[in-house]
Coordinates of C-alpha atoms and ligand atoms in Angstrom, one line a residue:
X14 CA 182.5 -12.5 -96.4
X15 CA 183.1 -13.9 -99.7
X16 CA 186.7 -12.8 -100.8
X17 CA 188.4 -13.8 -103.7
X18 CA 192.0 -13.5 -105.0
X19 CA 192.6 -12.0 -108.1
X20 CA 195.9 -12.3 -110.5
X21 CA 193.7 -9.8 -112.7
X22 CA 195.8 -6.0 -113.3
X23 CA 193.1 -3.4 -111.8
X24 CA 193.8 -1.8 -115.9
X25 CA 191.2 -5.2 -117.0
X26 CA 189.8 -6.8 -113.7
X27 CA 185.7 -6.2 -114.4
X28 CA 183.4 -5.6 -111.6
X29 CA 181.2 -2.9 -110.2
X30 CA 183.5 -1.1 -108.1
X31 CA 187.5 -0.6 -108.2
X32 CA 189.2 0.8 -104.8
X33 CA 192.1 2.4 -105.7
X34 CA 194.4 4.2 -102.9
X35 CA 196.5 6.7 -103.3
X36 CA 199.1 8.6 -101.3
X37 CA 199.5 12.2 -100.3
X38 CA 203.4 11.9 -101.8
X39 CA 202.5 12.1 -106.0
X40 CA 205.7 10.7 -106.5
X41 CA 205.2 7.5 -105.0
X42 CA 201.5 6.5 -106.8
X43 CA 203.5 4.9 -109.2
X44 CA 200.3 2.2 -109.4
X45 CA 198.3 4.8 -110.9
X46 CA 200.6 5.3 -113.9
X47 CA 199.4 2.6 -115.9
X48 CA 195.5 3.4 -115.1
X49 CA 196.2 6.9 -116.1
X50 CA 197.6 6.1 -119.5
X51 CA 194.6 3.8 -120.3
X52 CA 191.8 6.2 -119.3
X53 CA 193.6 9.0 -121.0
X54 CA 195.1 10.7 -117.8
X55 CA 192.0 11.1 -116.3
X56 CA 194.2 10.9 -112.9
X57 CA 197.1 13.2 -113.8
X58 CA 194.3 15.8 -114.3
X59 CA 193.0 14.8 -111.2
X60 CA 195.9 15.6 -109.6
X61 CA 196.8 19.0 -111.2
X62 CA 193.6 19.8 -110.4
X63 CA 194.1 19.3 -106.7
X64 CA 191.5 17.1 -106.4
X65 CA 193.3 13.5 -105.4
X66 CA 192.1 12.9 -102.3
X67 CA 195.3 12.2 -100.6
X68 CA 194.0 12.8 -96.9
X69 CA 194.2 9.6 -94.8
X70 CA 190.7 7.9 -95.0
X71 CA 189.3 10.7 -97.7
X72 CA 187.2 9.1 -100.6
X73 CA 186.4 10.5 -104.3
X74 CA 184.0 8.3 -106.1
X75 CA 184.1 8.9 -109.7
X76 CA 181.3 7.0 -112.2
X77 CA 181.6 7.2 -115.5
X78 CA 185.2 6.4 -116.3
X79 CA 186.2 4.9 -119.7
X80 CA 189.0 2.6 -120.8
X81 CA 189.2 0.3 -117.7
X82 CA 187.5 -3.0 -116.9
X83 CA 185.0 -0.8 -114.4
X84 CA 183.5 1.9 -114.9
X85 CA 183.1 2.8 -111.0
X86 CA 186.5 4.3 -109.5
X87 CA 186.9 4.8 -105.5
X88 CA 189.8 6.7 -105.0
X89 CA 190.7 6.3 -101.3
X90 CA 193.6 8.6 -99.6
X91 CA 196.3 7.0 -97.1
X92 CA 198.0 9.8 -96.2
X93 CA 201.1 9.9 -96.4
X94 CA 203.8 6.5 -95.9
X95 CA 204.3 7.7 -92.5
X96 CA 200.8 7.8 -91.6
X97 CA 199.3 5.0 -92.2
X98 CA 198.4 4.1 -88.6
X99 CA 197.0 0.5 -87.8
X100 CA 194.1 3.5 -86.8
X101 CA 194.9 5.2 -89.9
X102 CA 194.4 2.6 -92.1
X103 CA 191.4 0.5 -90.2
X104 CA 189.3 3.6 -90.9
X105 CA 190.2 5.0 -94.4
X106 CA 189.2 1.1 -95.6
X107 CA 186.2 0.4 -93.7
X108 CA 185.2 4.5 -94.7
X109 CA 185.7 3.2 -98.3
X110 CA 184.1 0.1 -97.6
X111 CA 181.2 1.2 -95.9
X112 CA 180.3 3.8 -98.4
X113 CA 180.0 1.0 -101.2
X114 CA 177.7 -1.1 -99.1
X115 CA 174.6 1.1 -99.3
X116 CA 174.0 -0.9 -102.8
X117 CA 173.2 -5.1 -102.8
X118 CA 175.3 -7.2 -104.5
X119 CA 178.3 -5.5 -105.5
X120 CA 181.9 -7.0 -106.6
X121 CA 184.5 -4.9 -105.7
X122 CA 187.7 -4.8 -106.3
X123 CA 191.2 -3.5 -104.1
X124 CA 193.9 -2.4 -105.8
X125 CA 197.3 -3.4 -103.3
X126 CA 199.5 -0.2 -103.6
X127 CA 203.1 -0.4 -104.4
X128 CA 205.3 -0.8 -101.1
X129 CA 206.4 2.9 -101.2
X130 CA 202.6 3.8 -100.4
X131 CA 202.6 1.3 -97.6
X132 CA 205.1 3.1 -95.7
X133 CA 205.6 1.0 -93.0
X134 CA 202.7 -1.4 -93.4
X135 CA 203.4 -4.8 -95.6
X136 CA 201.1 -5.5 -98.5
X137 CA 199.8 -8.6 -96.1
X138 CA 198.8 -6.0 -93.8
X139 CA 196.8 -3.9 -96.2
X140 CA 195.6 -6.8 -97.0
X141 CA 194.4 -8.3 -94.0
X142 CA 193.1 -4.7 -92.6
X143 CA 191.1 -4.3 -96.1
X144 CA 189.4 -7.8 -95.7
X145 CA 188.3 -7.0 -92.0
X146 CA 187.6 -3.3 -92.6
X147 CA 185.2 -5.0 -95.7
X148 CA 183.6 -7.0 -93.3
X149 CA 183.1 -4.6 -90.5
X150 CA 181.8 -1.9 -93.2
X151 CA 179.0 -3.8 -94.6
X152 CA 177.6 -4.7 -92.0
X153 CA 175.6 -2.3 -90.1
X154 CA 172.8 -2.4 -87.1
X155 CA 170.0 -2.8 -89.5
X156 CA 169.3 -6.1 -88.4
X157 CA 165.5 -5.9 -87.9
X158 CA 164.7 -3.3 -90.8
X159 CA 163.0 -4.5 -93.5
X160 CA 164.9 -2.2 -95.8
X161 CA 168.7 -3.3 -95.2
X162 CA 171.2 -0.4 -95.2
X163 CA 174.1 -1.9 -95.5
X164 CA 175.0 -4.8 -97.7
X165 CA 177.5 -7.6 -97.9
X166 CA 179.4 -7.6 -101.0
X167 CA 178.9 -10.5 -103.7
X168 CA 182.4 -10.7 -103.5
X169 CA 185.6 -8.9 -102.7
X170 CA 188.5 -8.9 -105.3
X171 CA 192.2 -8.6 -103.8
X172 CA 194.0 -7.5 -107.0
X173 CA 197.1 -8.8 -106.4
X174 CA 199.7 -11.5 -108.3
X175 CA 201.6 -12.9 -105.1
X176 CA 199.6 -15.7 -102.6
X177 CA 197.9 -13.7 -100.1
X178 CA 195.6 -16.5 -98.7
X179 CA 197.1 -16.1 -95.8
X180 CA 196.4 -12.5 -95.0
X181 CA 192.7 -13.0 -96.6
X182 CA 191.8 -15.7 -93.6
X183 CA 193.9 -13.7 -90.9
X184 CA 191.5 -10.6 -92.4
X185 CA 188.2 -12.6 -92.6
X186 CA 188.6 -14.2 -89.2
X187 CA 189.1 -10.9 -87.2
X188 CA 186.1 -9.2 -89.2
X189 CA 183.8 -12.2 -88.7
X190 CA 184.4 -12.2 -85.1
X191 CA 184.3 -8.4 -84.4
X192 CA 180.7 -8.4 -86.4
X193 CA 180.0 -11.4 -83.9
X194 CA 180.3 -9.3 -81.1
X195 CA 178.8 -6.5 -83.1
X196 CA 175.7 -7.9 -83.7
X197 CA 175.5 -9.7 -80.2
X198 CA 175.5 -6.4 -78.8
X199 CA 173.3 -4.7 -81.6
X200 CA 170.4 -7.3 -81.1
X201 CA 168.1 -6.0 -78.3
X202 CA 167.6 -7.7 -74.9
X203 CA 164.0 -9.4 -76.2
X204 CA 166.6 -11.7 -78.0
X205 CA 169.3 -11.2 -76.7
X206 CA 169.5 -12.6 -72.8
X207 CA 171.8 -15.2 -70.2
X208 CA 169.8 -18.0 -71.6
X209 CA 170.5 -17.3 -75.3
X210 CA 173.6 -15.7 -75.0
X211 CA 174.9 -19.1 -73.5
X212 CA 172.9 -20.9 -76.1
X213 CA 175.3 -19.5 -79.1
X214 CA 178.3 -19.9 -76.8
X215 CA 177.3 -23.3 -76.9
X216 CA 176.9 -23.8 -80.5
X217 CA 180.0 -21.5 -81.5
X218 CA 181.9 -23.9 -78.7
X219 CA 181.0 -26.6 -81.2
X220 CA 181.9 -25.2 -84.5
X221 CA 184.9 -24.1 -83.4
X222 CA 186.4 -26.7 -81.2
X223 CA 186.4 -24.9 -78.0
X224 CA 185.3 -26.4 -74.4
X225 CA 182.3 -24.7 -73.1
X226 CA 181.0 -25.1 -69.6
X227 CA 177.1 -23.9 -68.7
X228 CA 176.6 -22.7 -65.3
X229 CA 172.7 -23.0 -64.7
X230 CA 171.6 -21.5 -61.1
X231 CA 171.5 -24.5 -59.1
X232 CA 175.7 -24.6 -60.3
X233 CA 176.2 -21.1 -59.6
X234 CA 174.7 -21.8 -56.2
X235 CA 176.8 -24.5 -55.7
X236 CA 179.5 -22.5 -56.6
X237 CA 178.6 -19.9 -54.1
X238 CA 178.4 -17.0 -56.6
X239 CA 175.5 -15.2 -54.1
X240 CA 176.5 -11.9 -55.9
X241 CA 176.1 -12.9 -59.2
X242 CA 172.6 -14.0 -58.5
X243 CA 171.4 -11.7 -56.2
X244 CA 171.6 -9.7 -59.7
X245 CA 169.6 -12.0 -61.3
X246 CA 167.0 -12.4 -59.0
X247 CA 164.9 -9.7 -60.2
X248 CA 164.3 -11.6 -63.9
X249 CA 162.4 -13.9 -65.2
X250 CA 165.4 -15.1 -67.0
X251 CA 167.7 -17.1 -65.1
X252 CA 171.6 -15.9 -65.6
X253 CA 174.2 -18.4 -66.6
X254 CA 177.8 -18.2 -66.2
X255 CA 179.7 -19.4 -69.5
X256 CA 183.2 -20.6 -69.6
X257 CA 185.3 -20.9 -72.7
X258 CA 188.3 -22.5 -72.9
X259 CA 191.0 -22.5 -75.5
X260 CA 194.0 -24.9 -75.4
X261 CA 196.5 -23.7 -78.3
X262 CA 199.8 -24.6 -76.0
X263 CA 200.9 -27.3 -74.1
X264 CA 200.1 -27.8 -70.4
X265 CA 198.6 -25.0 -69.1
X266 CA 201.4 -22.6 -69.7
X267 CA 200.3 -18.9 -69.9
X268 CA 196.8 -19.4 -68.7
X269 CA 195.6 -15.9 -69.5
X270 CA 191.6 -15.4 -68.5
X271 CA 189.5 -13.2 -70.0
X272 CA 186.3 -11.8 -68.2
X273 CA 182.8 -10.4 -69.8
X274 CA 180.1 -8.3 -67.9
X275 CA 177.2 -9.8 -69.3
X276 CA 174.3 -8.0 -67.8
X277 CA 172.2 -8.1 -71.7
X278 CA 169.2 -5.6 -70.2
X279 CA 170.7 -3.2 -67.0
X280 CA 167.6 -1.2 -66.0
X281 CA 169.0 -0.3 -63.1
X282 CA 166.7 -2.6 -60.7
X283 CA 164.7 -0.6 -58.1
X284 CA 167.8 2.2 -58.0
X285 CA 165.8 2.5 -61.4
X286 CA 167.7 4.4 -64.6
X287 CA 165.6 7.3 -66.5
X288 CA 164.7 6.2 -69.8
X289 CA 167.5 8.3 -71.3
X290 CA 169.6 6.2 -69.7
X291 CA 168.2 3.5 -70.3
X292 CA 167.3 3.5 -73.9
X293 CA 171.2 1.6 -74.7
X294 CA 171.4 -0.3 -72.0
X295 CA 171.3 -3.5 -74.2
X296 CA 174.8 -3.0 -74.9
X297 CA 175.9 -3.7 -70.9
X298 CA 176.6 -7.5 -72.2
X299 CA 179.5 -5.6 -73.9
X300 CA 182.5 -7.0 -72.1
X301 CA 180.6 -11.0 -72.3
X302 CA 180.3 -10.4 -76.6
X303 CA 184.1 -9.1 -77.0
X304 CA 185.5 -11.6 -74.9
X305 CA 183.2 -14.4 -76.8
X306 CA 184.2 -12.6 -79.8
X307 CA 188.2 -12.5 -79.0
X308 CA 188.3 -16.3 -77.9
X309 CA 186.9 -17.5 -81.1
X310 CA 189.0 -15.6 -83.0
X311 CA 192.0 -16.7 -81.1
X312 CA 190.7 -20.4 -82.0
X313 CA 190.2 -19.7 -85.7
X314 CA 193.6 -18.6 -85.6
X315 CA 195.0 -21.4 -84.0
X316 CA 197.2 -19.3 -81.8
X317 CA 199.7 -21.4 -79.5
X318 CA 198.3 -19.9 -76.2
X319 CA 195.9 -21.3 -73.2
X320 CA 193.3 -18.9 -72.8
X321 CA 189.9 -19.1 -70.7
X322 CA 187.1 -16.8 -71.2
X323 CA 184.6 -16.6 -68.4
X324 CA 181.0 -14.6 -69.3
X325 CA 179.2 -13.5 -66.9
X326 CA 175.4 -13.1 -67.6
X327 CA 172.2 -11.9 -65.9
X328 CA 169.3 -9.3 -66.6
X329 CA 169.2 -6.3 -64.1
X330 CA 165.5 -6.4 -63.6
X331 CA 162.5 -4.8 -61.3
X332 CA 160.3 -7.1 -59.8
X333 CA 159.1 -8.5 -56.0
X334 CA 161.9 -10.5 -56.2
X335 CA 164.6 -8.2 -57.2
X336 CA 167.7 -7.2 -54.9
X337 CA 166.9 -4.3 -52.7
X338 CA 169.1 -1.9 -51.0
X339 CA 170.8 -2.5 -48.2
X340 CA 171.1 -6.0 -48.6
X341 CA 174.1 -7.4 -47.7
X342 CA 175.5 -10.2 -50.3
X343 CA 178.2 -12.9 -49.5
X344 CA 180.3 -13.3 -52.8
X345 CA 182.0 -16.2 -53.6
X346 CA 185.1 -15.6 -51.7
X347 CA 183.0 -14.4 -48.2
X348 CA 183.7 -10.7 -49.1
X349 CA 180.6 -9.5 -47.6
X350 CA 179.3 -6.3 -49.7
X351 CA 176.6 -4.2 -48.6
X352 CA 174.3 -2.9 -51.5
X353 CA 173.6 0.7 -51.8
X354 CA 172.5 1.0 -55.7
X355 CA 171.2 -1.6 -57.4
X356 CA 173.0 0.0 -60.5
X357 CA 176.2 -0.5 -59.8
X358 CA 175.2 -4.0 -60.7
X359 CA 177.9 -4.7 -63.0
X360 CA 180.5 -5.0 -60.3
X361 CA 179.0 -7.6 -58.4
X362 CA 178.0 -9.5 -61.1
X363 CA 182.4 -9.5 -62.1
X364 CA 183.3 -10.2 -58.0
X365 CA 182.0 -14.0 -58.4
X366 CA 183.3 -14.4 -62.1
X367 CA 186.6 -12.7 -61.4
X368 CA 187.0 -14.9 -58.1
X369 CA 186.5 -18.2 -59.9
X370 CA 188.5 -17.7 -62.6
X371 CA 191.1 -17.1 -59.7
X372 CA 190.3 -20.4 -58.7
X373 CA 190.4 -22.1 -61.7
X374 CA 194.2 -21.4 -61.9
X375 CA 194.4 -17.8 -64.0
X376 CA 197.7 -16.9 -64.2
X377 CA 196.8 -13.7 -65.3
X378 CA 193.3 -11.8 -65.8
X379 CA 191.7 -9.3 -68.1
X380 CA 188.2 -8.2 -67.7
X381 CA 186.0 -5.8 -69.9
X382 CA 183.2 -4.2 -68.5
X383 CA 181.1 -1.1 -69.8
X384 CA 180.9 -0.5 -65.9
X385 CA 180.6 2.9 -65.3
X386 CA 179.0 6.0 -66.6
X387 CA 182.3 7.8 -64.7
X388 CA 184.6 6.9 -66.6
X389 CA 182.7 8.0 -70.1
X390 CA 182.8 11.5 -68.2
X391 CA 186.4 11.0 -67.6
X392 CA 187.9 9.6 -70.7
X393 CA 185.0 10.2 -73.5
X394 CA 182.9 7.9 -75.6
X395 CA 186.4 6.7 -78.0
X396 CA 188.6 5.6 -75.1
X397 CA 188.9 2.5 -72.6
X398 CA 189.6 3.2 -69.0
X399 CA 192.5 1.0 -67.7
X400 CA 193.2 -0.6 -64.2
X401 CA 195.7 -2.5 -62.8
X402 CA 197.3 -4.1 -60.2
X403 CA 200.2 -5.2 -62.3
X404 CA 202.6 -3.1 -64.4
X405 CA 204.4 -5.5 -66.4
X406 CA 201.3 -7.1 -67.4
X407 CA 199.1 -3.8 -67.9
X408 CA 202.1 -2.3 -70.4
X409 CA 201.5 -5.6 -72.3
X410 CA 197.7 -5.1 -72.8
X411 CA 198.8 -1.4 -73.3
X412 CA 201.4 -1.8 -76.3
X413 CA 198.4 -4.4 -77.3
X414 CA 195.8 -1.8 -77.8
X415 CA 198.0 0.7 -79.2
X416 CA 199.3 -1.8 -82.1
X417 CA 196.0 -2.4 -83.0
X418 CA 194.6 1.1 -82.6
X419 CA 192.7 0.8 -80.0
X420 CA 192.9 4.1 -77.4
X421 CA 192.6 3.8 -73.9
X422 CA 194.3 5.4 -71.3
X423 CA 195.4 4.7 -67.4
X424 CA 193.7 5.4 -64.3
X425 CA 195.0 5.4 -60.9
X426 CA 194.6 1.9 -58.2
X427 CA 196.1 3.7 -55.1
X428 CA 194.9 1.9 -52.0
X429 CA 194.1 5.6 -50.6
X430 CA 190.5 5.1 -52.4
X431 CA 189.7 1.6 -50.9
X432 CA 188.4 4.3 -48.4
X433 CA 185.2 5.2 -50.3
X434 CA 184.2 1.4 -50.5
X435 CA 184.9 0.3 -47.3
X436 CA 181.1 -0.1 -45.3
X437 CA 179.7 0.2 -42.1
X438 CA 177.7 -3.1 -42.1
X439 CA 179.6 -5.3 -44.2
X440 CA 183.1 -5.4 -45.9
X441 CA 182.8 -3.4 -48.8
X442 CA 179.7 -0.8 -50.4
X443 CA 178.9 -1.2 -53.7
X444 CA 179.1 2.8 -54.8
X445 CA 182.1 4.7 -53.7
X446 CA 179.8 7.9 -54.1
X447 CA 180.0 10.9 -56.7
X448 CA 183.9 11.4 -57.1
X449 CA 186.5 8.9 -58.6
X450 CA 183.1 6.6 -59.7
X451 CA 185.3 4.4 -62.4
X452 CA 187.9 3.9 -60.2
X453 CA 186.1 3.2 -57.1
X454 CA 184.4 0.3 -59.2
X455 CA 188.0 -0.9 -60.2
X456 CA 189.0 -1.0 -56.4
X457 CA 185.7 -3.0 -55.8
X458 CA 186.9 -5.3 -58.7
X459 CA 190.7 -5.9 -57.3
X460 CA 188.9 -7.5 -53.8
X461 CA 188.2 -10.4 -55.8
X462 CA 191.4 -11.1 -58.0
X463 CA 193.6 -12.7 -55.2
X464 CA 195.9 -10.6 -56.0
X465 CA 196.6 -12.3 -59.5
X466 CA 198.2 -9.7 -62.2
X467 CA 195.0 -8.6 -62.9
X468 CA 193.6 -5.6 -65.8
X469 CA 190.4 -4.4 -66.2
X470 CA 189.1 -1.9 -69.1
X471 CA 186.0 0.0 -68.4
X472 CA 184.5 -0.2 -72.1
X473 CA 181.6 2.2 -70.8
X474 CA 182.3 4.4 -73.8
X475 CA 183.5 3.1 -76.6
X476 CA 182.3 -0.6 -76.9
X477 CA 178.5 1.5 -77.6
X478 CA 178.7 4.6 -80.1
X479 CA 175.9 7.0 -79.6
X480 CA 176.6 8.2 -83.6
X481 CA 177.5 6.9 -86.8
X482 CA 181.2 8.2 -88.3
X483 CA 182.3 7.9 -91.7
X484 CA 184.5 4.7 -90.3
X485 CA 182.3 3.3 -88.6
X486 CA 178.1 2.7 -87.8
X487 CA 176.7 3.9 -84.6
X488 CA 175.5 1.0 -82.2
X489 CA 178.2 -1.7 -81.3
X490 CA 181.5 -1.4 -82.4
X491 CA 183.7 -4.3 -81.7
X492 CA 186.4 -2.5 -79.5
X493 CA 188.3 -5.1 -77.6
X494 CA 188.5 -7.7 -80.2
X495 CA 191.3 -7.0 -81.6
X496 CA 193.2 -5.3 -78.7
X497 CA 192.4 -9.1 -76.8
X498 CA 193.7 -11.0 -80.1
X499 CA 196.9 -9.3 -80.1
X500 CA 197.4 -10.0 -76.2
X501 CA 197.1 -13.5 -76.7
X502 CA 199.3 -13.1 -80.0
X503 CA 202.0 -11.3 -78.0
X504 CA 201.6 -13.8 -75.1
X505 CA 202.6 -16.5 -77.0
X506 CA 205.7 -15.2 -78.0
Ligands
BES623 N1 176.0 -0.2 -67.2 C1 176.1 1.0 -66.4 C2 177.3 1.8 -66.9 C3 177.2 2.4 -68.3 C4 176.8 3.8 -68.4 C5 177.5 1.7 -69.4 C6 176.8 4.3 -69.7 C7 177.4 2.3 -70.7 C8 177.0 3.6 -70.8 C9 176.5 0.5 -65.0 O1 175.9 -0.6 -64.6 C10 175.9 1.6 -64.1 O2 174.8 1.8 -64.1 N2 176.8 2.3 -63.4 C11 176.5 3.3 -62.5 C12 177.2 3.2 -61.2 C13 176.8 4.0 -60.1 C14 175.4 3.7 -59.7 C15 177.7 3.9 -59.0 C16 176.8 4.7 -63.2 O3 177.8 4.7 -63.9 O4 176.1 5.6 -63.0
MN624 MN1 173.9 -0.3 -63.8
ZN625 ZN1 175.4 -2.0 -66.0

């Protein structure tokens, strides 16, 4: 996005839109004092009126208005200084945002409100949220329409006379790589697929200085990853195994790995989904897109961490070569797993990746998966299940999500439900049956993490949204960016 500093008072800056926000508190919009007394108190009247919008992420567009350098005013509401939330915040701007991009071409300008407004939040912040929340809002899922939508903005104005450049790249980086994933998971499996998935890893790798490692079959073979493939087998499109890696620190201290289910079509395979179910199922590649999207932000930001980030991609397909039932798999690590629904393809597909990141030396793991349907019964469609075998490092990835805003919430590990996945032919099943389903897929998971301090987010609901809000566009939404960004921020310290 094309963002632009501004030393210019928001009285004279000239453009086709001015954002200005306000707080619930009167007393504190001291920045609107000077706009009233130019437009001839058109916000004092406003306000005795009743009619600033003062609720966090409310919006009053007013056209028409006289005496300023625009004649286009988007009065957004914080809240009050208490309020605004990372949450809070993220989605009044991207609210305000988004509702200017239905129009092409538009300069728009942010007002920075005065510190009492901010409450707790610094004006480099604001800043940074506005920049991201501008990016994330005008961009929508209208990829293939002929009539766009949304629109990106000519440019966005930051209105403000101290150097924010800073906060503007911090900003710009985090919504750049959230749309990545965004649209990764917004294009449909016809383009989207292992072999092109890897293909802009590759060239992403490139721009941004990261390694990046191509796993073809005969390598994922050689590498033993049997479960993985047996996946695959039913496509025409081979999978791939990416890995990422990011060296910010020295040595390899703090190797964190971060792990991607990348199945980019999951039609069930012969255990066959209905086509209600199977109408999203594009966005099962999910977990592969954030964690591509987190590590290149983490690289644009130059943060001092080591960080590796392992996809793992395959099409779940129906053909005569496809995986059947009852066929028992040898993963990577000899765990011997006996198939009993070639749905609950996402977990075997994670028990190779998971086990050779192991092997590659993780210190500690992190996978995101939109694994199970159970846990969007258990949680809803706005909050990430969490597993672990590992407090210390699950309240880190924890206090992560909740500093950015991101809501998930813990579900149990005990070793009582290794029961439901233990099998009569082979080691393991891959369906515990009806009850407990998201956590009987975690338990399946924790057989191939060694052990390692190890996390895994089911992202079955909110990585996908089935509707648009005023904050947001249905399709993809980017969750786990930001909550993976911060981790690595807060493992560096
Ligand atoms: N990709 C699905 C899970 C899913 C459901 C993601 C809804 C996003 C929205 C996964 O592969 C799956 O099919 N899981 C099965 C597991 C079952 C067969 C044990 C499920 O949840 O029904
Ligand atoms: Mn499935
Ligand atoms: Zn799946």
């Amino acid at each position: 996005m094309n963002v632009k500093a501004s030393a210019a008072s928001a009285v004279t800056w000239m453009g086709n839109w001015l954002i200005v926000p306000v707080s619930e508190t009167a007393l504190l919009n001291t920045h609107l004092e000077s706009l009233d007394a130019e437009t001839g108190g058109l916000f004092t009247r406003l306000r005795e009126a009743g009619d600033l919008p003062t609720k966090s992420g409310s919006l009053l567009p007013i056209k028409g208005v006289t005496g300023l350098g625009v004649s286009r005013v988007l009065l957004l509401g914080l809240g009050t200084p208490e309020q605004p939330t990372t949450q809070g915040l993220d989605r009044a701007l991207t609210a305000a945002f988004r509702s200017l991009s239905d129009k092409p071409n538009l300069d728009v300008g942010l007002l920075v409100p005065p510190a009492a407004v901010l409450g707790s939040k610094s004006a480099a912040e604001f800043i940074a949220a506005a920049v991201a929340a501008g990016a994330i809002g005008s961009s929508g899922q209208d990829l293939y329409r002929t009539e766009r939508t949304r629109h990106p903005f000519a440019a966005l104005h930051v209105l403000a006379s101290d150097n924010y450049s800073a906060a503007i790249e911090r900003g710009t980086i985090l919504g750049e790589s959230i749309n990545l994933t965004r649209e990764l998971v917004n294009r449909p499996a016809q383009d989207v697929n292992p072999v092109t998935v890897a293909d802009r890893c590759s060239s992403l790798a490139a721009e941004y200085g990261l390694a990046c490692e191509i796993f073809d079959v005969p390598r994922l073979e050689a590498e033993r990853m049997h479960s993985l493939l047996a996946v695959a087998k039913g496509s025409t499109v081979p999978a791939r195994m990416v890995k990422l890696d990011y060296r910010g620190a020295p040595g390899n201290a703090n190797h964190v790995a971060f792990v991607g289910k990348g199945v980019t079509f999951d039609s069930g395979g012969l255990s066959l989904k209905p086509t209600d179910g199977m109408v999203t199922m594009k966005c099962d590649m999910a977990g592969a897109a954030t964690v591509l999207g987190a590590i290149v932000a983490i690289a644009r930001l130059k943060l001092p961490v080591n960080v590796t980030a392992y996809l793992g991609l395959v099409e779940n397909m129906v053909s005569g070569d496809c995986y059947k039932l009852g066929d028992i798999l040898t993963a990577r690590n000899g765990v011997t797993i006996e198939v009993l629904n070639t749905d609950a393809e996402g977990r075997l597909v994670l028990a190779d990746v998971l086990s050779y990141a192991v092997d590659q030396g993780a210190e500690k793991i992190i996978d995101l998966a939109t694994l199970t349907g159970a846990c969007v019964v258990a949680l809803g469609e706005d909050v990430a299940g969490l597993f672990t075998n590992h407090d210390a490092w699950s309240g880190q990835v924890a206090q992560s999500a909740k500093t950015v805003g991101e809501d998930l919430w813990p579900l149990p590990t005990w070793d009582s439900y290794d029961e439901l996945i233990k099998s009569d032919v082979g080691d393991i099943k891959n369906t515990g049956g009806r009850w407990g389903g998201a956590i009987t897929a975690a338990k399946f998971l924790q057989k191939f993490v060694g052990g390692k301090p190890w996390v895994h987010l089911d992202i079955a609901g909110p990585a996908f949204a089935s509707s648009a809000k005023p904050w947001r566009e249905a399709g993809a939404t980017g969750y786990g960016v930001r909550t993976l960004v911060q981790l690595a921020e807060s493992s560096a310290e």
